[in-house]
mmCIF file with all atom_site columns, C-alpha atoms in Angstrom:
data_model
loop_
_atom_site.group_PDB
_atom_site.id
_atom_site.type_symbol
_atom_site.label_atom_id
_atom_site.label_alt_id
_atom_site.label_comp_id
_atom_site.label_asym_id
_atom_site.label_entity_id
_atom_site.label_seq_id
_atom_site.pdbx_PDB_ins_code
_atom_site.Cartn_x
_atom_site.Cartn_y
_atom_site.Cartn_z
_atom_site.occupancy
_atom_site.B_iso_or_equiv
_atom_site.pdbx_formal_charge
_atom_site.auth_seq_id
_atom_site.auth_comp_id
_atom_site.auth_asym_id
_atom_site.auth_atom_id
_atom_site.pdbx_PDB_model_num
ATOM 1   C CA . MET F 1 1   ? 3.692   23.520  6.534   1.00 65.00 ? 1   MET F CA 1
ATOM 2   C CA . THR F 1 2   ? 2.216   26.393  4.622   1.00 87.00 ? 2   THR F CA 1
ATOM 3   C CA . GLU F 1 3   ? -0.948  26.449  2.579   1.00 92.00 ? 3   GLU F CA 1
ATOM 4   C CA . GLN F 1 4   ? 1.141   27.195  -0.531  1.00 96.00 ? 4   GLN F CA 1
ATOM 5   C CA . HIS F 1 5   ? 3.240   24.080  0.147   1.00 96.00 ? 5   HIS F CA 1
ATOM 6   C CA . ASP F 1 6   ? 0.076   21.964  0.313   1.00 97.00 ? 6   ASP F CA 1
ATOM 7   C CA . ILE F 1 7   ? -1.380  23.518  -2.838  1.00 97.00 ? 7   ILE F CA 1
ATOM 8   C CA . TYR F 1 8   ? 1.861   23.026  -4.787  1.00 97.00 ? 8   TYR F CA 1
ATOM 9   C CA . TRP F 1 9   ? 2.016   19.293  -4.050  1.00 98.00 ? 9   TRP F CA 1
ATOM 10  C CA . MET F 1 10  ? -1.729  18.748  -4.504  1.00 98.00 ? 10  MET F CA 1
ATOM 11  C CA . GLU F 1 11  ? -1.554  20.407  -7.918  1.00 97.00 ? 11  GLU F CA 1
ATOM 12  C CA . ARG F 1 12  ? 1.220   17.991  -8.810  1.00 97.00 ? 12  ARG F CA 1
ATOM 13  C CA . ALA F 1 13  ? -0.919  15.093  -7.577  1.00 98.00 ? 13  ALA F CA 1
ATOM 14  C CA . LEU F 1 14  ? -3.863  16.325  -9.657  1.00 97.00 ? 14  LEU F CA 1
ATOM 15  C CA . ALA F 1 15  ? -1.672  16.368  -12.769 1.00 96.00 ? 15  ALA F CA 1
ATOM 16  C CA . LEU F 1 16  ? -0.481  12.865  -11.939 1.00 96.00 ? 16  LEU F CA 1
ATOM 17  C CA . ALA F 1 17  ? -4.073  11.643  -11.539 1.00 96.00 ? 17  ALA F CA 1
ATOM 18  C CA . ASP F 1 18  ? -4.459  12.174  -15.276 1.00 94.00 ? 18  ASP F CA 1
ATOM 19  C CA . GLN F 1 19  ? -2.040  9.262   -15.760 1.00 92.00 ? 19  GLN F CA 1
ATOM 20  C CA . ALA F 1 20  ? -4.527  6.982   -14.035 1.00 93.00 ? 20  ALA F CA 1
ATOM 21  C CA . SER F 1 21  ? -7.406  8.323   -16.073 1.00 91.00 ? 21  SER F CA 1
ATOM 22  C CA . SER F 1 22  ? -5.476  7.867   -19.326 1.00 91.00 ? 22  SER F CA 1
ATOM 23  C CA . ILE F 1 23  ? -5.279  4.106   -18.698 1.00 92.00 ? 23  ILE F CA 1
ATOM 24  C CA . GLY F 1 24  ? -8.892  3.755   -17.542 1.00 91.00 ? 24  GLY F CA 1
ATOM 25  C CA . GLU F 1 25  ? -8.176  3.856   -13.819 1.00 94.00 ? 25  GLU F CA 1
ATOM 26  C CA . VAL F 1 26  ? -9.999  6.049   -11.306 1.00 94.00 ? 26  VAL F CA 1
ATOM 27  C CA . PRO F 1 27  ? -8.019  9.339   -11.342 1.00 95.00 ? 27  PRO F CA 1
ATOM 28  C CA . VAL F 1 28  ? -6.432  9.229   -7.906  1.00 97.00 ? 28  VAL F CA 1
ATOM 29  C CA . ALA F 1 29  ? -2.778  10.011  -7.285  1.00 98.00 ? 29  ALA F CA 1
ATOM 30  C CA . ALA F 1 30  ? -0.494  10.119  -4.258  1.00 98.00 ? 30  ALA F CA 1
ATOM 31  C CA . ILE F 1 31  ? 2.833   11.798  -3.594  1.00 98.00 ? 31  ILE F CA 1
ATOM 32  C CA . VAL F 1 32  ? 5.268   11.280  -0.719  1.00 98.00 ? 32  VAL F CA 1
ATOM 33  C CA . VAL F 1 33  ? 7.331   14.325  0.262   1.00 98.00 ? 33  VAL F CA 1
ATOM 34  C CA . LYS F 1 34  ? 10.097  14.521  2.862   1.00 97.00 ? 34  LYS F CA 1
ATOM 35  C CA . GLU F 1 35  ? 11.561  17.853  3.909   1.00 95.00 ? 35  GLU F CA 1
ATOM 36  C CA . GLY F 1 36  ? 10.141  19.507  0.796   1.00 95.00 ? 36  GLY F CA 1
ATOM 37  C CA . GLU F 1 37  ? 11.623  16.906  -1.580  1.00 97.00 ? 37  GLU F CA 1
ATOM 38  C CA . LEU F 1 38  ? 9.677   14.469  -3.732  1.00 98.00 ? 38  LEU F CA 1
ATOM 39  C CA . ILE F 1 39  ? 10.369  10.902  -2.557  1.00 98.00 ? 39  ILE F CA 1
ATOM 40  C CA . ALA F 1 40  ? 7.769   8.930   -4.531  1.00 98.00 ? 40  ALA F CA 1
ATOM 41  C CA . GLU F 1 41  ? 4.626   9.291   -6.563  1.00 98.00 ? 41  GLU F CA 1
ATOM 42  C CA . ALA F 1 42  ? 2.003   6.919   -7.930  1.00 98.00 ? 42  ALA F CA 1
ATOM 43  C CA . TRP F 1 43  ? -1.490  6.718   -9.324  1.00 97.00 ? 43  TRP F CA 1
ATOM 44  C CA . ASN F 1 44  ? -4.275  4.170   -9.049  1.00 96.00 ? 44  ASN F CA 1
ATOM 45  C CA . GLN F 1 45  ? -3.583  0.921   -10.895 1.00 97.00 ? 45  GLN F CA 1
ATOM 46  C CA . PRO F 1 46  ? -5.823  -1.861  -9.530  1.00 96.00 ? 46  PRO F CA 1
ATOM 47  C CA . ILE F 1 47  ? -7.533  -2.497  -12.877 1.00 94.00 ? 47  ILE F CA 1
ATOM 48  C CA . SER F 1 48  ? -4.431  -2.486  -15.074 1.00 95.00 ? 48  SER F CA 1
ATOM 49  C CA . THR F 1 49  ? -2.386  -4.596  -12.643 1.00 96.00 ? 49  THR F CA 1
ATOM 50  C CA . CYS F 1 50  ? -5.235  -6.909  -11.564 1.00 97.00 ? 50  CYS F CA 1
ATOM 51  C CA . ASP F 1 51  ? -4.257  -6.023  -8.006  1.00 97.00 ? 51  ASP F CA 1
ATOM 52  C CA . PRO F 1 52  ? -6.955  -4.748  -5.648  1.00 97.00 ? 52  PRO F CA 1
ATOM 53  C CA . THR F 1 53  ? -4.280  -3.285  -3.357  1.00 97.00 ? 53  THR F CA 1
ATOM 54  C CA . ALA F 1 54  ? -2.741  -1.126  -6.095  1.00 98.00 ? 54  ALA F CA 1
ATOM 55  C CA . HIS F 1 55  ? -4.270  2.091   -4.814  1.00 98.00 ? 55  HIS F CA 1
ATOM 56  C CA . ALA F 1 56  ? -2.232  5.251   -5.332  1.00 98.00 ? 56  ALA F CA 1
ATOM 57  C CA . GLU F 1 57  ? -1.440  5.572   -1.623  1.00 98.00 ? 57  GLU F CA 1
ATOM 58  C CA . VAL F 1 58  ? -0.185  2.003   -1.247  1.00 98.00 ? 58  VAL F CA 1
ATOM 59  C CA . LEU F 1 59  ? 1.960   2.237   -4.390  1.00 98.00 ? 59  LEU F CA 1
ATOM 60  C CA . ALA F 1 60  ? 3.455   5.577   -3.315  1.00 98.00 ? 60  ALA F CA 1
ATOM 61  C CA . ILE F 1 61  ? 4.196   4.238   0.172   1.00 98.00 ? 61  ILE F CA 1
ATOM 62  C CA . ARG F 1 62  ? 5.896   1.168   -1.317  1.00 98.00 ? 62  ARG F CA 1
ATOM 63  C CA . LYS F 1 63  ? 8.040   3.302   -3.627  1.00 98.00 ? 63  LYS F CA 1
ATOM 64  C CA . ALA F 1 64  ? 8.931   5.752   -0.856  1.00 98.00 ? 64  ALA F CA 1
ATOM 65  C CA . SER F 1 65  ? 9.917   2.949   1.508   1.00 98.00 ? 65  SER F CA 1
ATOM 66  C CA . GLN F 1 66  ? 12.222  1.489   -1.118  1.00 98.00 ? 66  GLN F CA 1
ATOM 67  C CA . ALA F 1 67  ? 13.642  4.911   -1.958  1.00 97.00 ? 67  ALA F CA 1
ATOM 68  C CA . ILE F 1 68  ? 14.651  5.652   1.625   1.00 97.00 ? 68  ILE F CA 1
ATOM 69  C CA . GLY F 1 69  ? 15.417  2.054   2.578   1.00 97.00 ? 69  GLY F CA 1
ATOM 70  C CA . ASN F 1 70  ? 12.984  1.918   5.470   1.00 97.00 ? 70  ASN F CA 1
ATOM 71  C CA . TYR F 1 71  ? 9.332   0.927   5.803   1.00 96.00 ? 71  TYR F CA 1
ATOM 72  C CA . ARG F 1 72  ? 8.909   3.747   8.300   1.00 96.00 ? 72  ARG F CA 1
ATOM 73  C CA . LEU F 1 73  ? 8.278   7.016   6.519   1.00 97.00 ? 73  LEU F CA 1
ATOM 74  C CA . VAL F 1 74  ? 9.083   9.187   9.515   1.00 94.00 ? 74  VAL F CA 1
ATOM 75  C CA . ASP F 1 75  ? 8.914   12.917  8.740   1.00 95.00 ? 75  ASP F CA 1
ATOM 76  C CA . CYS F 1 76  ? 7.150   12.235  5.430   1.00 98.00 ? 76  CYS F CA 1
ATOM 77  C CA . GLU F 1 77  ? 3.975   13.804  4.133   1.00 98.00 ? 77  GLU F CA 1
ATOM 78  C CA . LEU F 1 78  ? 1.514   11.962  1.919   1.00 98.00 ? 78  LEU F CA 1
ATOM 79  C CA . PHE F 1 79  ? -0.544  14.007  -0.527  1.00 98.00 ? 79  PHE F CA 1
ATOM 80  C CA . VAL F 1 80  ? -3.489  12.227  -2.116  1.00 98.00 ? 80  VAL F CA 1
ATOM 81  C CA . THR F 1 81  ? -6.288  13.568  -4.297  1.00 98.00 ? 81  THR F CA 1
ATOM 82  C CA . LEU F 1 82  ? -9.003  11.498  -2.577  1.00 97.00 ? 82  LEU F CA 1
ATOM 83  C CA . GLU F 1 83  ? -9.690  10.676  1.061   1.00 97.00 ? 83  GLU F CA 1
ATOM 84  C CA . PRO F 1 84  ? -8.081  7.278   1.738   1.00 98.00 ? 84  PRO F CA 1
ATOM 85  C CA . CYS F 1 85  ? -10.078 4.082   2.227   1.00 97.00 ? 85  CYS F CA 1
ATOM 86  C CA . ALA F 1 86  ? -9.634  1.775   5.231   1.00 95.00 ? 86  ALA F CA 1
ATOM 87  C CA . MET F 1 87  ? -6.913  -0.294  3.541   1.00 96.00 ? 87  MET F CA 1
ATOM 88  C CA . CYS F 1 88  ? -4.889  2.771   2.608   1.00 97.00 ? 88  CYS F CA 1
ATOM 89  C CA . THR F 1 89  ? -5.416  4.361   6.020   1.00 95.00 ? 89  THR F CA 1
ATOM 90  C CA . GLY F 1 90  ? -3.991  1.223   7.610   1.00 94.00 ? 90  GLY F CA 1
ATOM 91  C CA . ALA F 1 91  ? -0.947  1.422   5.333   1.00 96.00 ? 91  ALA F CA 1
ATOM 92  C CA . ILE F 1 92  ? -0.526  5.105   6.179   1.00 96.00 ? 92  ILE F CA 1
ATOM 93  C CA . ILE F 1 93  ? -0.624  4.389   9.903   1.00 94.00 ? 93  ILE F CA 1
ATOM 94  C CA . HIS F 1 94  ? 1.771   1.435   9.684   1.00 94.00 ? 94  HIS F CA 1
ATOM 95  C CA . SER F 1 95  ? 4.230   3.366   7.522   1.00 96.00 ? 95  SER F CA 1
ATOM 96  C CA . ARG F 1 96  ? 4.391   6.083   10.195  1.00 95.00 ? 96  ARG F CA 1
ATOM 97  C CA . VAL F 1 97  ? 3.617   8.923   7.768   1.00 97.00 ? 97  VAL F CA 1
ATOM 98  C CA . LYS F 1 98  ? 3.852   12.168  9.732   1.00 96.00 ? 98  LYS F CA 1
ATOM 99  C CA . ARG F 1 99  ? 1.139   14.045  7.878   1.00 97.00 ? 99  ARG F CA 1
ATOM 100 C CA . LEU F 1 100 ? -1.679  13.194  5.458   1.00 98.00 ? 100 LEU F CA 1
ATOM 101 C CA . ILE F 1 101 ? -3.032  15.842  3.101   1.00 98.00 ? 101 ILE F CA 1
ATOM 102 C CA . TYR F 1 102 ? -5.966  14.959  0.869   1.00 98.00 ? 102 TYR F CA 1
ATOM 103 C CA . GLY F 1 103 ? -8.271  16.712  -1.566  1.00 98.00 ? 103 GLY F CA 1
ATOM 104 C CA . ALA F 1 104 ? -11.785 15.350  -2.094  1.00 97.00 ? 104 ALA F CA 1
ATOM 105 C CA . LYS F 1 105 ? -13.863 13.545  0.490   1.00 96.00 ? 105 LYS F CA 1
ATOM 106 C CA . GLU F 1 106 ? -14.889 9.962   -0.298  1.00 95.00 ? 106 GLU F CA 1
ATOM 107 C CA . PRO F 1 107 ? -18.472 9.665   0.975   1.00 92.00 ? 107 PRO F CA 1
ATOM 108 C CA . LYS F 1 108 ? -18.778 5.933   0.224   1.00 93.00 ? 108 LYS F CA 1
ATOM 109 C CA . ALA F 1 109 ? -15.498 4.562   1.573   1.00 93.00 ? 109 ALA F CA 1
ATOM 110 C CA . GLY F 1 110 ? -13.516 7.380   3.175   1.00 94.00 ? 110 GLY F CA 1
ATOM 111 C CA . ALA F 1 111 ? -11.785 6.208   6.335   1.00 94.00 ? 111 ALA F CA 1
ATOM 112 C CA . ILE F 1 112 ? -10.507 9.560   7.604   1.00 94.00 ? 112 ILE F CA 1
ATOM 113 C CA . GLU F 1 113 ? -13.713 11.547  8.105   1.00 93.00 ? 113 GLU F CA 1
ATOM 114 C CA . SER F 1 114 ? -16.502 10.510  5.721   1.00 92.00 ? 114 SER F CA 1
ATOM 115 C CA . ARG F 1 115 ? -17.441 6.960   6.775   1.00 90.00 ? 115 ARG F CA 1
ATOM 116 C CA . LEU F 1 116 ? -14.879 5.865   9.318   1.00 90.00 ? 116 LEU F CA 1
ATOM 117 C CA . LYS F 1 117 ? -12.604 7.968   11.464  1.00 89.00 ? 117 LYS F CA 1
ATOM 118 C CA . LEU F 1 118 ? -9.738  5.522   11.852  1.00 89.00 ? 118 LEU F CA 1
ATOM 119 C CA . ILE F 1 119 ? -7.137  8.152   12.707  1.00 87.00 ? 119 ILE F CA 1
ATOM 120 C CA . GLU F 1 120 ? -9.304  9.710   15.415  1.00 83.00 ? 120 GLU F CA 1
ATOM 121 C CA . GLU F 1 121 ? -10.307 6.359   16.873  1.00 77.00 ? 121 GLU F CA 1
ATOM 122 C CA . GLY F 1 122 ? -6.711  5.524   17.670  1.00 73.00 ? 122 GLY F CA 1
ATOM 123 C CA . TYR F 1 123 ? -6.828  2.012   16.196  1.00 70.00 ? 123 TYR F CA 1
ATOM 124 C CA . GLY F 1 124 ? -3.236  2.217   15.068  1.00 72.00 ? 124 GLY F CA 1
ATOM 125 C CA . ASN F 1 125 ? 0.050   2.478   16.836  1.00 76.00 ? 125 ASN F CA 1
ATOM 126 C CA . HIS F 1 126 ? 0.873   5.879   15.373  1.00 82.00 ? 126 HIS F CA 1
ATOM 127 C CA . TYR F 1 127 ? -0.664  9.319   15.383  1.00 86.00 ? 127 TYR F CA 1
ATOM 128 C CA . LEU F 1 128 ? -0.431  11.631  12.385  1.00 92.00 ? 128 LEU F CA 1
ATOM 129 C CA . THR F 1 129 ? -1.841  14.996  11.499  1.00 94.00 ? 129 THR F CA 1
ATOM 130 C CA . VAL F 1 130 ? -4.438  15.316  8.770   1.00 96.00 ? 130 VAL F CA 1
ATOM 131 C CA . THR F 1 131 ? -5.360  18.198  6.510   1.00 96.00 ? 131 THR F CA 1
ATOM 132 C CA . GLY F 1 132 ? -8.361  17.563  4.294   1.00 96.00 ? 132 GLY F CA 1
ATOM 133 C CA . GLY F 1 133 ? -10.028 19.578  1.573   1.00 96.00 ? 133 GLY F CA 1
ATOM 134 C CA . VAL F 1 134 ? -6.905  20.894  -0.171  1.00 97.00 ? 134 VAL F CA 1
ATOM 135 C CA . LEU F 1 135 ? -8.058  21.842  -3.683  1.00 97.00 ? 135 LEU F CA 1
ATOM 136 C CA . GLU F 1 136 ? -11.153 19.803  -2.857  1.00 97.00 ? 136 GLU F CA 1
ATOM 137 C CA . GLU F 1 137 ? -13.303 21.208  -5.653  1.00 97.00 ? 137 GLU F CA 1
ATOM 138 C CA . ARG F 1 138 ? -10.711 20.477  -8.351  1.00 96.00 ? 138 ARG F CA 1
ATOM 139 C CA . CYS F 1 139 ? -10.129 16.973  -6.996  1.00 96.00 ? 139 CYS F CA 1
ATOM 140 C CA . SER F 1 140 ? -13.878 16.300  -6.885  1.00 95.00 ? 140 SER F CA 1
ATOM 141 C CA . GLU F 1 141 ? -14.408 17.671  -10.389 1.00 95.00 ? 141 GLU F CA 1
ATOM 142 C CA . LYS F 1 142 ? -11.711 15.384  -11.806 1.00 95.00 ? 142 LYS F CA 1
ATOM 143 C CA . LEU F 1 143 ? -13.404 12.346  -10.260 1.00 93.00 ? 143 LEU F CA 1
ATOM 144 C CA . SER F 1 144 ? -16.906 13.448  -11.279 1.00 91.00 ? 144 SER F CA 1
ATOM 145 C CA . ALA F 1 145 ? -15.817 14.031  -14.884 1.00 91.00 ? 145 ALA F CA 1
ATOM 146 C CA . PHE F 1 146 ? -14.178 10.614  -15.025 1.00 89.00 ? 146 PHE F CA 1
ATOM 147 C CA . PHE F 1 147 ? -17.270 8.802   -13.759 1.00 83.00 ? 147 PHE F CA 1
ATOM 148 C CA . ALA F 1 148 ? -19.601 10.835  -16.021 1.00 88.00 ? 148 ALA F CA 1
ATOM 149 C CA . GLN F 1 149 ? -17.455 9.828   -18.998 1.00 87.00 ? 149 GLN F CA 1
ATOM 150 C CA . ARG F 1 150 ? -17.455 6.199   -17.866 1.00 83.00 ? 150 ARG F CA 1
ATOM 151 C CA . ARG F 1 151 ? -21.262 6.195   -17.523 1.00 86.00 ? 151 ARG F CA 1
ATOM 152 C CA . GLU F 1 152 ? -21.574 7.677   -21.020 1.00 86.00 ? 152 GLU F CA 1
ATOM 153 C CA . GLN F 1 153 ? -19.263 4.983   -22.431 1.00 79.00 ? 153 GLN F CA 1
ATOM 154 C CA . ILE F 1 154 ? -21.404 2.270   -20.826 1.00 82.00 ? 154 ILE F CA 1
ATOM 155 C CA . LYS F 1 155 ? -24.586 3.821   -22.268 1.00 81.00 ? 155 LYS F CA 1
ATOM 156 C CA . ALA F 1 156 ? -22.970 4.007   -25.718 1.00 77.00 ? 156 ALA F CA 1
ATOM 157 C CA . GLN F 1 157 ? -21.987 0.343   -25.514 1.00 82.00 ? 157 GLN F CA 1
ATOM 158 C CA . LYS F 1 158 ? -25.535 -0.609  -24.552 1.00 81.00 ? 158 LYS F CA 1
ATOM 159 C CA . ARG F 1 159 ? -26.954 1.448   -27.456 1.00 81.00 ? 159 ARG F CA 1
ATOM 160 C CA . LEU F 1 160 ? -24.544 -0.225  -29.869 1.00 78.00 ? 160 LEU F CA 1
ATOM 161 C CA . LYS F 1 161 ? -25.512 -3.693  -28.635 1.00 82.00 ? 161 LYS F CA 1
ATOM 162 C CA . GLN F 1 162 ? -29.193 -2.801  -29.002 1.00 83.00 ? 162 GLN F CA 1
ATOM 163 C CA . GLN F 1 163 ? -28.613 -1.537  -32.548 1.00 79.00 ? 163 GLN F CA 1
ATOM 164 C CA . LEU F 1 164 ? -26.757 -4.725  -33.460 1.00 79.00 ? 164 LEU F CA 1
ATOM 165 C CA . LYS F 1 165 ? -29.601 -6.855  -32.080 1.00 78.00 ? 165 LYS F CA 1
ATOM 166 C CA . GLN F 1 166 ? -32.152 -4.844  -34.054 1.00 78.00 ? 166 GLN F CA 1
ATOM 167 C CA . GLN F 1 167 ? -30.047 -5.117  -37.203 1.00 78.00 ? 167 GLN F CA 1
ATOM 168 C CA . GLN F 1 168 ? -29.695 -8.895  -36.773 1.00 79.00 ? 168 GLN F CA 1
ATOM 169 C CA . ALA F 1 169 ? -33.430 -9.252  -36.166 1.00 76.00 ? 169 ALA F CA 1
ATOM 170 C CA . SER F 1 170 ? -34.300 -7.270  -39.298 1.00 78.00 ? 170 SER F CA 1
ATOM 171 C CA . GLU F 1 171 ? -31.910 -9.371  -41.397 1.00 78.00 ? 171 GLU F CA 1
ATOM 172 C CA . GLN F 1 172 ? -33.691 -12.592 -40.419 1.00 73.00 ? 172 GLN F CA 1
#
């Protein structure tokens, strides 16, 4: 596939990641494409669904499998804004995705190149091609902004609690 093809779909995934952010989820999105056509898309939802497996990749794979009526996503590409974790990498391998394209590296839990190299190690029963770093800076910035905002919200909550304690103490 061409670089423009990858950029087009990653831009769409980046826009979709805003859906996750808008509901307080980590802004990660995934899109399944087959022969240039959108098959499925999803964003992170583990917090809102109380489901630790509701990562964008897993949700997109589930939707794509239902859309085509087969758990094997042969000839499909998976675009995701963040390097997949071990759980998602396992789902990608088992779904027989032909090609994985991701944006930002995940230094803490990335299972493609950052922490583990599950694809290279050949632990699965399927080989796929991987292209990393597509719009990496934009993907990283979206995640960094989200976590900076979350840290600021936590600090604001702590300040508010401290102010309430001080106010209660002065009233006594």
